Short mmCIF file of C-alpha atoms in Angstrom, two decimals:
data_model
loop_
_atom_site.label_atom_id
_atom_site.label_comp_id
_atom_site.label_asym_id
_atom_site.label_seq_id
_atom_site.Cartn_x
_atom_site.Cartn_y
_atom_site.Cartn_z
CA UNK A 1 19.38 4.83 28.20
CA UNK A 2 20.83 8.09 27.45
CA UNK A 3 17.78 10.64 25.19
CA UNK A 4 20.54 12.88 24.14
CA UNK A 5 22.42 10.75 21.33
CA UNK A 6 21.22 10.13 17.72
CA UNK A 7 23.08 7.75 15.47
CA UNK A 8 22.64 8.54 11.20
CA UNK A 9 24.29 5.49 9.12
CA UNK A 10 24.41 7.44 5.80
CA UNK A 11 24.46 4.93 2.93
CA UNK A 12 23.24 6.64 -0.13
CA UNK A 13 25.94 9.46 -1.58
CA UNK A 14 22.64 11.39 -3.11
CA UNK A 15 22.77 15.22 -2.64
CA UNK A 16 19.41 15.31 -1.17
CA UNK A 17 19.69 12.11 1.42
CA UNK A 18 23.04 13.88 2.22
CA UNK A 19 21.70 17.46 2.83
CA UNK A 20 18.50 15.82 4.53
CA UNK A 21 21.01 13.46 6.81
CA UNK A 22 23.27 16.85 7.72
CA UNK A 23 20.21 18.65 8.62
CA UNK A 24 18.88 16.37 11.08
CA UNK A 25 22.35 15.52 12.75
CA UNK A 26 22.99 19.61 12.66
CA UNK A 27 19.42 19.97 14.24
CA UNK A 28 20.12 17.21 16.86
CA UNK A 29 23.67 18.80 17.60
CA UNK A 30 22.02 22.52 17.86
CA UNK A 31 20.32 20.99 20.78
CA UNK A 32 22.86 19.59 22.61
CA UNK A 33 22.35 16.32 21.55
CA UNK A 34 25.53 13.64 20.93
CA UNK A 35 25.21 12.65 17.05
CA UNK A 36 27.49 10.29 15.38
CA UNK A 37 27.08 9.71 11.40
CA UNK A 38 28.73 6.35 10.39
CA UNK A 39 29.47 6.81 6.67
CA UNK A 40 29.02 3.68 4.45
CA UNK A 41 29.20 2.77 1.16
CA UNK A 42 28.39 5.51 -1.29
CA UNK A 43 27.92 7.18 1.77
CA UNK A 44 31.57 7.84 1.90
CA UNK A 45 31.94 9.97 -1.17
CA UNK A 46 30.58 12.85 1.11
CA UNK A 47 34.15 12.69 2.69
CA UNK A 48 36.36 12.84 0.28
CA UNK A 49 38.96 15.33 0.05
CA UNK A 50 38.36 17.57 -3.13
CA UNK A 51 41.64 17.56 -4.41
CA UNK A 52 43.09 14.07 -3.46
CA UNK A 53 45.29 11.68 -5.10
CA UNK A 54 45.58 11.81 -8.51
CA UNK A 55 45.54 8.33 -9.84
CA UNK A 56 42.88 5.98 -8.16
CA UNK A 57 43.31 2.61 -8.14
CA UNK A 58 39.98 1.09 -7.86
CA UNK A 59 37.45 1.42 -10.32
CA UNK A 60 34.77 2.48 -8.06
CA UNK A 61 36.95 5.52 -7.03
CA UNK A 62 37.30 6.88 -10.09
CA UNK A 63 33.81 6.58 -11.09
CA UNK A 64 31.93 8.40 -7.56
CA UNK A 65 31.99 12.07 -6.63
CA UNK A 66 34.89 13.11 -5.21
CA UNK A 67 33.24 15.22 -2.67
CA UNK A 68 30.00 16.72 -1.34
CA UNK A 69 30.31 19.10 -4.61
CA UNK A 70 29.74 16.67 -6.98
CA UNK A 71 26.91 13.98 -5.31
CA UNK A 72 24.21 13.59 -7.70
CA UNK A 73 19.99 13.20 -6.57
CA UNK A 74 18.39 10.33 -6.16
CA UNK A 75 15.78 11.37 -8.52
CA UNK A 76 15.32 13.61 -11.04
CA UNK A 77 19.11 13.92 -11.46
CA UNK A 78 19.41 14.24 -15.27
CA UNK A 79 23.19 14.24 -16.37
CA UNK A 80 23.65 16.89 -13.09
CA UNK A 81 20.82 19.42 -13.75
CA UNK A 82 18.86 18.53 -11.05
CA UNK A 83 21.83 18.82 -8.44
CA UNK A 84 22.41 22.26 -10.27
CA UNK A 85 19.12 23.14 -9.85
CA UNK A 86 18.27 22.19 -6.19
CA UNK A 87 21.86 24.02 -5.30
CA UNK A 88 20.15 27.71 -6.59
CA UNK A 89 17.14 27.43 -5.28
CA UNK A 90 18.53 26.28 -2.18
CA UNK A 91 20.81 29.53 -2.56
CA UNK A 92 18.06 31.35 -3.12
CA UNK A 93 16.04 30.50 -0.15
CA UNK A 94 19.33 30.94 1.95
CA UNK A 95 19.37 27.28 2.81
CA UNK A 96 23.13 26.16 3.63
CA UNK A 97 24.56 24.11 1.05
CA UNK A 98 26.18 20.59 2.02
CA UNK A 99 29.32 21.52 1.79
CA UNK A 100 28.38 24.55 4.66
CA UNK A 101 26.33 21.63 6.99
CA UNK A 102 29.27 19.23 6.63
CA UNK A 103 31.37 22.07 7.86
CA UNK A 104 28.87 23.24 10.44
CA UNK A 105 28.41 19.40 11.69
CA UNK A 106 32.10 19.26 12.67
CA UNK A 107 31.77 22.61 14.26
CA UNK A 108 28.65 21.15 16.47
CA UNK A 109 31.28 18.52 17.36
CA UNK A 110 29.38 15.33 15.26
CA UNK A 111 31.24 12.68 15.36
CA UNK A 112 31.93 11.62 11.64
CA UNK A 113 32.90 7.74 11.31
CA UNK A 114 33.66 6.26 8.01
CA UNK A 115 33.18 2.52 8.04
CA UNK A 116 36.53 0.29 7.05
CA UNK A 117 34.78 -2.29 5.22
CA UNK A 118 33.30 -0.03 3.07
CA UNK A 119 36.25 1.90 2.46
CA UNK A 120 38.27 -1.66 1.62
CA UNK A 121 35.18 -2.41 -0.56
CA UNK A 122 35.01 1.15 -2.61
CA UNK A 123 38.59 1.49 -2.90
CA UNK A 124 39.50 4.52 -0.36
CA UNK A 125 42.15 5.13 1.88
CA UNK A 126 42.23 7.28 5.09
CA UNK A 127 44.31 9.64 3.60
CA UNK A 128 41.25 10.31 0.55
CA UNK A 129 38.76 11.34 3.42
CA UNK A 130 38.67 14.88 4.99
CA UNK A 131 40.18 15.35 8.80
CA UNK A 132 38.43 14.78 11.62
CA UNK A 133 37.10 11.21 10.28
CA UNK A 134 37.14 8.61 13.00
CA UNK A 135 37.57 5.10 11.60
CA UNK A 136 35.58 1.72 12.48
CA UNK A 137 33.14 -1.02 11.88
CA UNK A 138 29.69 -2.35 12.85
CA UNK A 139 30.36 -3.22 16.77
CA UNK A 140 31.51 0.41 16.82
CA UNK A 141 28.10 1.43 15.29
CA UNK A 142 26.04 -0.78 17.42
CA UNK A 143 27.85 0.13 20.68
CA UNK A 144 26.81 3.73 20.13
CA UNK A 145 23.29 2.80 18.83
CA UNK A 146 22.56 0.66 21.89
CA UNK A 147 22.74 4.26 24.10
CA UNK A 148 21.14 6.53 21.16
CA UNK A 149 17.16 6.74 21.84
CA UNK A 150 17.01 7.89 17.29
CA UNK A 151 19.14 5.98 15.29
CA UNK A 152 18.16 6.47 10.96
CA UNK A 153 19.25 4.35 8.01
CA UNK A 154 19.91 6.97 4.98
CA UNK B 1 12.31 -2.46 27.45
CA UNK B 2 15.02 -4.99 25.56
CA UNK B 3 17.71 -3.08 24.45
CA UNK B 4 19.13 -6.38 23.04
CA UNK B 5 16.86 -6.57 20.34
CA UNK B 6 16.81 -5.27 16.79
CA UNK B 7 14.90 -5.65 14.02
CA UNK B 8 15.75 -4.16 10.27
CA UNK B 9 13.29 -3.59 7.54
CA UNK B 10 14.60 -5.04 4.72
CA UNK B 11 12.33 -3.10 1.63
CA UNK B 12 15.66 -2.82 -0.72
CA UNK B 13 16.41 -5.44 -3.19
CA UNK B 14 19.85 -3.59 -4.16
CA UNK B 15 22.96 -5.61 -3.62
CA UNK B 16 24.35 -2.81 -1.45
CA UNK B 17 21.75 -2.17 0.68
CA UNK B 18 21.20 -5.85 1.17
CA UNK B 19 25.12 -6.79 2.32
CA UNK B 20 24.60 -3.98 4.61
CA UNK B 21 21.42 -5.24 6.19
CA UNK B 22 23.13 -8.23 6.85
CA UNK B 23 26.15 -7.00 8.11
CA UNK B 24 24.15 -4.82 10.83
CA UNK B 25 22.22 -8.01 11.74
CA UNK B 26 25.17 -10.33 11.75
CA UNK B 27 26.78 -7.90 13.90
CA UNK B 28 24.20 -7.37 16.26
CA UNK B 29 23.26 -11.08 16.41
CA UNK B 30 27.36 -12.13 17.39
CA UNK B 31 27.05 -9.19 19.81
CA UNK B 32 24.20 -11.70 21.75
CA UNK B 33 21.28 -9.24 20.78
CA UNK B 34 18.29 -10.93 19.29
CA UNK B 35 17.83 -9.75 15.46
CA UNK B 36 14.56 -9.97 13.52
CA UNK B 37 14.60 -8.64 9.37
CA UNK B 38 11.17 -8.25 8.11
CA UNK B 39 11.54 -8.42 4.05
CA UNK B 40 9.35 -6.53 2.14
CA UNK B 41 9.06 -5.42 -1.36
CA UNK B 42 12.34 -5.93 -3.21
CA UNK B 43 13.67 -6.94 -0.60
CA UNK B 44 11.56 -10.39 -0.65
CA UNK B 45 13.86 -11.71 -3.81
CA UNK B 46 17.23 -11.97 -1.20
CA UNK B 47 15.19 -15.01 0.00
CA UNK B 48 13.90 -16.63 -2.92
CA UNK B 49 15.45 -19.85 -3.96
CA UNK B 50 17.53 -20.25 -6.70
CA UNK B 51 15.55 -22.66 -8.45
CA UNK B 52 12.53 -22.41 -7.90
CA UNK B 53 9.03 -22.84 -10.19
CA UNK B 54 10.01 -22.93 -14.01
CA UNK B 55 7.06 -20.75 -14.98
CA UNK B 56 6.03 -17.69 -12.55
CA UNK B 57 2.63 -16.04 -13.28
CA UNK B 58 3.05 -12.97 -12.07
CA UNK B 59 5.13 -10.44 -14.06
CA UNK B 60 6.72 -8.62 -11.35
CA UNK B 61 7.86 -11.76 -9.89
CA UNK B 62 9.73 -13.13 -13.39
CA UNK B 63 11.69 -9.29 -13.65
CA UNK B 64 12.65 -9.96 -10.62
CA UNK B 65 16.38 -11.52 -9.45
CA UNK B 66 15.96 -14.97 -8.58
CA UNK B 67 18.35 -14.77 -5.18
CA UNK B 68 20.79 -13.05 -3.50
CA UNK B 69 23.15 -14.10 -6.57
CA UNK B 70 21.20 -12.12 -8.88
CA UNK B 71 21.07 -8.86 -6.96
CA UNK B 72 22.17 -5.23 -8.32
CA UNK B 73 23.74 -2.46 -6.90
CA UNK B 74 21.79 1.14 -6.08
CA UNK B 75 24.19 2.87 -7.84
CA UNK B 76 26.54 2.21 -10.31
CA UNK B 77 25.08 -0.73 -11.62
CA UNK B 78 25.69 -1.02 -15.01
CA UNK B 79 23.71 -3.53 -16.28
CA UNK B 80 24.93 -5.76 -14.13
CA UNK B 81 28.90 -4.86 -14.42
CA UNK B 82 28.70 -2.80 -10.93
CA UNK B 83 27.97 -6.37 -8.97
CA UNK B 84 30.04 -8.13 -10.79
CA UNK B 85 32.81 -5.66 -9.82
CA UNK B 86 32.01 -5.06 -6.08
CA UNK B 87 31.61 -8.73 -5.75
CA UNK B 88 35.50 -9.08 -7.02
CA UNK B 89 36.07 -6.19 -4.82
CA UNK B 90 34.97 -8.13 -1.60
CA UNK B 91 36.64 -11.25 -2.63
CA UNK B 92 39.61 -9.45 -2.92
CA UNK B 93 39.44 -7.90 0.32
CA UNK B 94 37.93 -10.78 1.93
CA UNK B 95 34.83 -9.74 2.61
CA UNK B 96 32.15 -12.28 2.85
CA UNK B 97 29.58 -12.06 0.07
CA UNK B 98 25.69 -11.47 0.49
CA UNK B 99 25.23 -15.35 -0.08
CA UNK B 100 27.59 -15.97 2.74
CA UNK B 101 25.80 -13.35 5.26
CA UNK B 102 22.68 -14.80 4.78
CA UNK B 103 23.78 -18.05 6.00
CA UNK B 104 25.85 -16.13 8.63
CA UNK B 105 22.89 -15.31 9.76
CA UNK B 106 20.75 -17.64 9.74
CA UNK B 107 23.45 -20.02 11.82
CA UNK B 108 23.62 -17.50 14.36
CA UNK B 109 19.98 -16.93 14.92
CA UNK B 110 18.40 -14.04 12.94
CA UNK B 111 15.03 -13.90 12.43
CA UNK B 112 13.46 -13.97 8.72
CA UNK B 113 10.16 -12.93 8.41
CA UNK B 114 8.51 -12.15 5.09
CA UNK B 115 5.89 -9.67 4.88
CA UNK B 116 2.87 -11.56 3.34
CA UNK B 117 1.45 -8.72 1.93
CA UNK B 118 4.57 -7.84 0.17
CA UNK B 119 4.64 -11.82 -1.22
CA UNK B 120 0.44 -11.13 -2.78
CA UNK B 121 2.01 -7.83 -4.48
CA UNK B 122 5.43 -9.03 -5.94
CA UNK B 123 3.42 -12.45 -6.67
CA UNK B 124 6.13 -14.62 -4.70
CA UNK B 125 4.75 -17.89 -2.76
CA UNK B 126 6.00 -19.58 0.31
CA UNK B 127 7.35 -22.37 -1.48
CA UNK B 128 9.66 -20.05 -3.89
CA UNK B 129 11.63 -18.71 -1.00
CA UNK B 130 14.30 -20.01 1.33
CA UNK B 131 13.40 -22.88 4.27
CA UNK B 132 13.76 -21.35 8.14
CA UNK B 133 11.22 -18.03 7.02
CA UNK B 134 8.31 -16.60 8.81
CA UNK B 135 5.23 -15.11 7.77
CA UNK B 136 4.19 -12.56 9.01
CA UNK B 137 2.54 -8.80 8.85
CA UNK B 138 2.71 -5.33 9.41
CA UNK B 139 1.56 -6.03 13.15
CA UNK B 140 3.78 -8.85 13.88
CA UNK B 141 6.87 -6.27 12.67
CA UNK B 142 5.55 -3.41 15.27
CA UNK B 143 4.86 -6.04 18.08
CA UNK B 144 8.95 -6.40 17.77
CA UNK B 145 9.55 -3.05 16.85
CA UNK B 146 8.46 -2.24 20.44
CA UNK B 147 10.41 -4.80 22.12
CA UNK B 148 13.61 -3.10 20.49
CA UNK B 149 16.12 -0.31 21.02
CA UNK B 150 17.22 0.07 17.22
CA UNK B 151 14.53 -0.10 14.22
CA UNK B 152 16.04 0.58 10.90
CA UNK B 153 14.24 0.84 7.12
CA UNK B 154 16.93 -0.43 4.54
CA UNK C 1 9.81 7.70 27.09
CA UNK C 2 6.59 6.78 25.38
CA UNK C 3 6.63 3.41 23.88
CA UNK C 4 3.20 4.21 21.75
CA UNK C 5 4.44 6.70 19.20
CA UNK C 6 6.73 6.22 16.05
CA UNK C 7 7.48 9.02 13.96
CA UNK C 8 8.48 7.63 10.10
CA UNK C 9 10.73 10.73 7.92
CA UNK C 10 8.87 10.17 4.63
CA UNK C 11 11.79 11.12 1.90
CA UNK C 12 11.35 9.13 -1.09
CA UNK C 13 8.36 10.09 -3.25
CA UNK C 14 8.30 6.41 -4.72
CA UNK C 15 5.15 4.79 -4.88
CA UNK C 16 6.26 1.56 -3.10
CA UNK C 17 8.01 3.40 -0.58
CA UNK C 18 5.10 5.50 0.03
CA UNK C 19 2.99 2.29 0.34
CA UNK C 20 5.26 0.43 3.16
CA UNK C 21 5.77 4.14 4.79
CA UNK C 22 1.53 4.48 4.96
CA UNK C 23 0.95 0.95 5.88
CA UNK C 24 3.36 1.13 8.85
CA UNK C 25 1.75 4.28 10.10
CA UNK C 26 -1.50 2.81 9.78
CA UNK C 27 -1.08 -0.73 11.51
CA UNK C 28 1.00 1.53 14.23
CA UNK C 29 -2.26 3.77 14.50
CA UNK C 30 -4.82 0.84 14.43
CA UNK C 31 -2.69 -0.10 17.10
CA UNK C 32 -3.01 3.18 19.37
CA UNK C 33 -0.27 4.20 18.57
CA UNK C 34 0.49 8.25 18.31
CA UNK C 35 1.85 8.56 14.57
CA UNK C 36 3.67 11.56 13.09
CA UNK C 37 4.60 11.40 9.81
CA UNK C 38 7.03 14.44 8.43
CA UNK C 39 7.06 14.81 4.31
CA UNK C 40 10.69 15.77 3.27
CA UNK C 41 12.16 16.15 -0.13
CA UNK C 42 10.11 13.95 -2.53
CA UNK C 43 7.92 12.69 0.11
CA UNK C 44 5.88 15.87 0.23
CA UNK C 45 4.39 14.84 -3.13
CA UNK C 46 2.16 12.30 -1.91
CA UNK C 47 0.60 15.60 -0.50
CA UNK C 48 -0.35 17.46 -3.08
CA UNK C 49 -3.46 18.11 -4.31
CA UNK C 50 -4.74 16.21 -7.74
CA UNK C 51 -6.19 19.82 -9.15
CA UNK C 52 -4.22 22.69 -7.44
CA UNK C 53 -2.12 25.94 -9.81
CA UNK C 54 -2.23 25.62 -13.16
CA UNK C 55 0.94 27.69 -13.63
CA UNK C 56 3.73 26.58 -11.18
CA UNK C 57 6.33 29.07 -10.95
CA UNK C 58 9.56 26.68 -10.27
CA UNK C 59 10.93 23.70 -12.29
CA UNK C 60 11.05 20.94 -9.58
CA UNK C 61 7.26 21.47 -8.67
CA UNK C 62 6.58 21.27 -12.62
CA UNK C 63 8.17 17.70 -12.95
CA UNK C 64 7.15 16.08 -10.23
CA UNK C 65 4.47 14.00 -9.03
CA UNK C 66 0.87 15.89 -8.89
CA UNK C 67 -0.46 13.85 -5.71
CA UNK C 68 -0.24 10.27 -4.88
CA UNK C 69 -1.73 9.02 -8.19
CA UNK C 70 1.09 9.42 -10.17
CA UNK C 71 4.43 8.63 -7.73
CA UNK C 72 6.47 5.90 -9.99
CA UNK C 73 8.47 3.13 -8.39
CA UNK C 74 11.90 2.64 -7.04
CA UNK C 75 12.45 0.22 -9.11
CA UNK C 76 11.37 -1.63 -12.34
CA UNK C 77 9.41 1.75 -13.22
CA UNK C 78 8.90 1.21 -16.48
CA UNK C 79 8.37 5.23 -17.21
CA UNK C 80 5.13 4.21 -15.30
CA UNK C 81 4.02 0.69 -16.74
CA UNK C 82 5.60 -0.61 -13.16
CA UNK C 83 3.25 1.50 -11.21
CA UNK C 84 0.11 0.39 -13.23
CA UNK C 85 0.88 -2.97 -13.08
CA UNK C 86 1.62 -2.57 -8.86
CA UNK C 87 -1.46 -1.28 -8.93
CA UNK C 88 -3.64 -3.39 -10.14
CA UNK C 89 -1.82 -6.43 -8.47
CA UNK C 90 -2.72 -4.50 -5.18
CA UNK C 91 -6.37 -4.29 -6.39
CA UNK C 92 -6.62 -7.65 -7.46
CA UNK C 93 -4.83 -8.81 -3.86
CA UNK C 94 -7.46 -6.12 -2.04
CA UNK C 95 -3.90 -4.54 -0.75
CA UNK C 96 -5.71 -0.66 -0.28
CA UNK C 97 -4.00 1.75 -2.76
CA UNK C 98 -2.02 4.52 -1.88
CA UNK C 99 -4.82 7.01 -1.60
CA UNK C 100 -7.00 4.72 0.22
CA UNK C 101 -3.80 4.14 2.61
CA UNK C 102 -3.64 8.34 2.55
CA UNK C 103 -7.12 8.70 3.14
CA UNK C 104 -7.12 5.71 5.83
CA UNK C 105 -4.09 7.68 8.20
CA UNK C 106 -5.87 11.10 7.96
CA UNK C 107 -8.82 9.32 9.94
CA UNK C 108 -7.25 7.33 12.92
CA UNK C 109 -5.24 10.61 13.51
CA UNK C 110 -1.76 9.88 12.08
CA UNK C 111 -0.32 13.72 12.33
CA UNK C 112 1.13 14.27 8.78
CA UNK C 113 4.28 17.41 9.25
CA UNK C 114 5.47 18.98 5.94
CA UNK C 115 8.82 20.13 6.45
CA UNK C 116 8.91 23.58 5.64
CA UNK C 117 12.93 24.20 4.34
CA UNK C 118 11.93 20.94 1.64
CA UNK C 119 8.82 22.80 0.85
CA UNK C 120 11.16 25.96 -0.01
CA UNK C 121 13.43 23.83 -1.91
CA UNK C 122 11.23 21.84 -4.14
CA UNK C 123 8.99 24.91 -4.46
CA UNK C 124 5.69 24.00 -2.83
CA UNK C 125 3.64 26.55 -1.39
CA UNK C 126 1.17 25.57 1.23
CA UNK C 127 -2.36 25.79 -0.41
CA UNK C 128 -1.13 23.04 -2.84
CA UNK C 129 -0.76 20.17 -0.41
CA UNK C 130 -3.88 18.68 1.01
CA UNK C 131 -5.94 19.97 3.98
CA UNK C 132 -4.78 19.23 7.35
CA UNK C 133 -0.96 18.96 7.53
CA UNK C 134 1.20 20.74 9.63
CA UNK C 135 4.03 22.75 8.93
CA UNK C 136 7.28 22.64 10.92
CA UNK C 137 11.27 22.01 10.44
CA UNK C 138 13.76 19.96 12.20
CA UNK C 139 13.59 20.88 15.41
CA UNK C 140 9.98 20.02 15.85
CA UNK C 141 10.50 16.64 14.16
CA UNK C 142 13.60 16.04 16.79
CA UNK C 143 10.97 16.75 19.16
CA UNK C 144 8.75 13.93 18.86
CA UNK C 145 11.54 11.67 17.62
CA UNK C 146 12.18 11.99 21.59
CA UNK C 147 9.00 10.94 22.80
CA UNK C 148 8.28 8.17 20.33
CA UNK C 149 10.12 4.19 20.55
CA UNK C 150 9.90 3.71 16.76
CA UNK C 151 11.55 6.02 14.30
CA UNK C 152 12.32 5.15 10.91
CA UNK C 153 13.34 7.11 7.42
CA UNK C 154 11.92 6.11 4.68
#
């Protein structure tokens, strides 16, 4: 069993579960460990491409956040305030935003996966997510958490 | 240590969370490992029968969805018009619903227990849920917990 | 590696979720087992103290959750009739309630960790949260996610 690998499934596409999910795999990565974040359901939003295509044609693609910019909170989210909110103070306590720890986690080398049921189920295509992504399904997930001693469900 | 065992706690009631519990667990359970879900919480009503009593007494227990049919979604949900539509999604696509998983699993082996606590709370009896279940508590889960390699909270 | 320790991330600030996350940590402790618990995000309210400033200075503090007594549910909240009702369901079951759960880790030693960047962001300083918890970040949680067999988000 190998100490040195953390898995993160990240589910939720909250701005908070995100930014908490980036920190840990950013911490893990900052020392030395091997993290891989398998991105799932709503999960997936936090990969999308800003720009992208311009006519979705899935329902549930039009309707989430195209991109870490626009993820909403899990509470207290009224109509976008609260993301607003949590973004300046975050500013103002210098904490990196998500958009900064997605691009430090590919810096650190994290592996990012996006699941391919998911993706079939939400209505996204490869060429939606940002670069980088790796693409698979559950065996993938449980081959790497069988040698990862932490392995979270966000 | 085992590292072919795995055991998810299944707290959600959300249809989301709950197809992805059950995808883990299928997965792990066709990749030989042994796979225990311990359902608390909302998470109880993915095994309670259809049917059922005609009159609950507890409140929580009557708000509650009556079966994995009944489920909504974490996000999205729409009164009901977010399931509806990721349901048609997965047909689409082929992907088997939550109705379908559960029996997946439960032909290939996966463990059900239902935390009794959880059932005193949410005012479900034995009889209202699903034949093949366990009962069990919060000792019985970490007794397992330490016999496996991967321990998720869903 | 140390098969008597779990360390649970204790995100949500949800009064059910608080529940399971406490009565894991405390069957784990009754159990010997070496418990840290580390209070992220909305978690960190079930540490504060009932009385504590009268005058907060930032908006998140102000509309959130003044100690365990008043975390609402994950679900079915009911602007707080869900709560009340969980509540005295749990009483009438002789299920502890959340402070009793609280009050029950503090003395068989579960090690309660506020994470110090969430405490920035949500704008809690240290003399509101109750006596006795640590303060550390990431790396220190990483650190005894290591050494324990058992670690779960919540």
């Amino acid at each position: 069993m190998d100490t040195t690998k953390k898995t993160i499934i990240v589910f939720s596409g909250d701005l908070d579960k995100l930014i908490a999910a980036f920190i840990i795999a950013n911490g893990a990565a900052a020392m030395d460990d091997e993290v891989t974040m398998f991105f799932t359901f709503w999960g997936l939003t936090a990969l999308r491409r800003p720009g992208g295509k311009s006519l979705l044609q899935k329902a549930f693609a039009t309707m989430l956040p195209r991109g870490p910019e626009r993820a909403g909170l899990s509470h207290l989210n009224f109509g976008g305030a609260g993301p607003r909110l949590m973004k300046r103070v975050m500013r103002q306590q210098n904490v990196t935003s998500l958009h900064e720890l997605i691009d430090t986690a590919r810096e650190q080398g994290v592996k990012f996966v996006a699941c391919t049921m998911s993706m079939d189920v939400m209505g996204f295509s490869k060429d939606e997510l940002i670069d980088g992504v790796e693409f698979a399904g559950v065996a993938t997930y449980l081959g790497e958490a069988d040698e990862a001693n932490v392995n979270l469900f966000i």
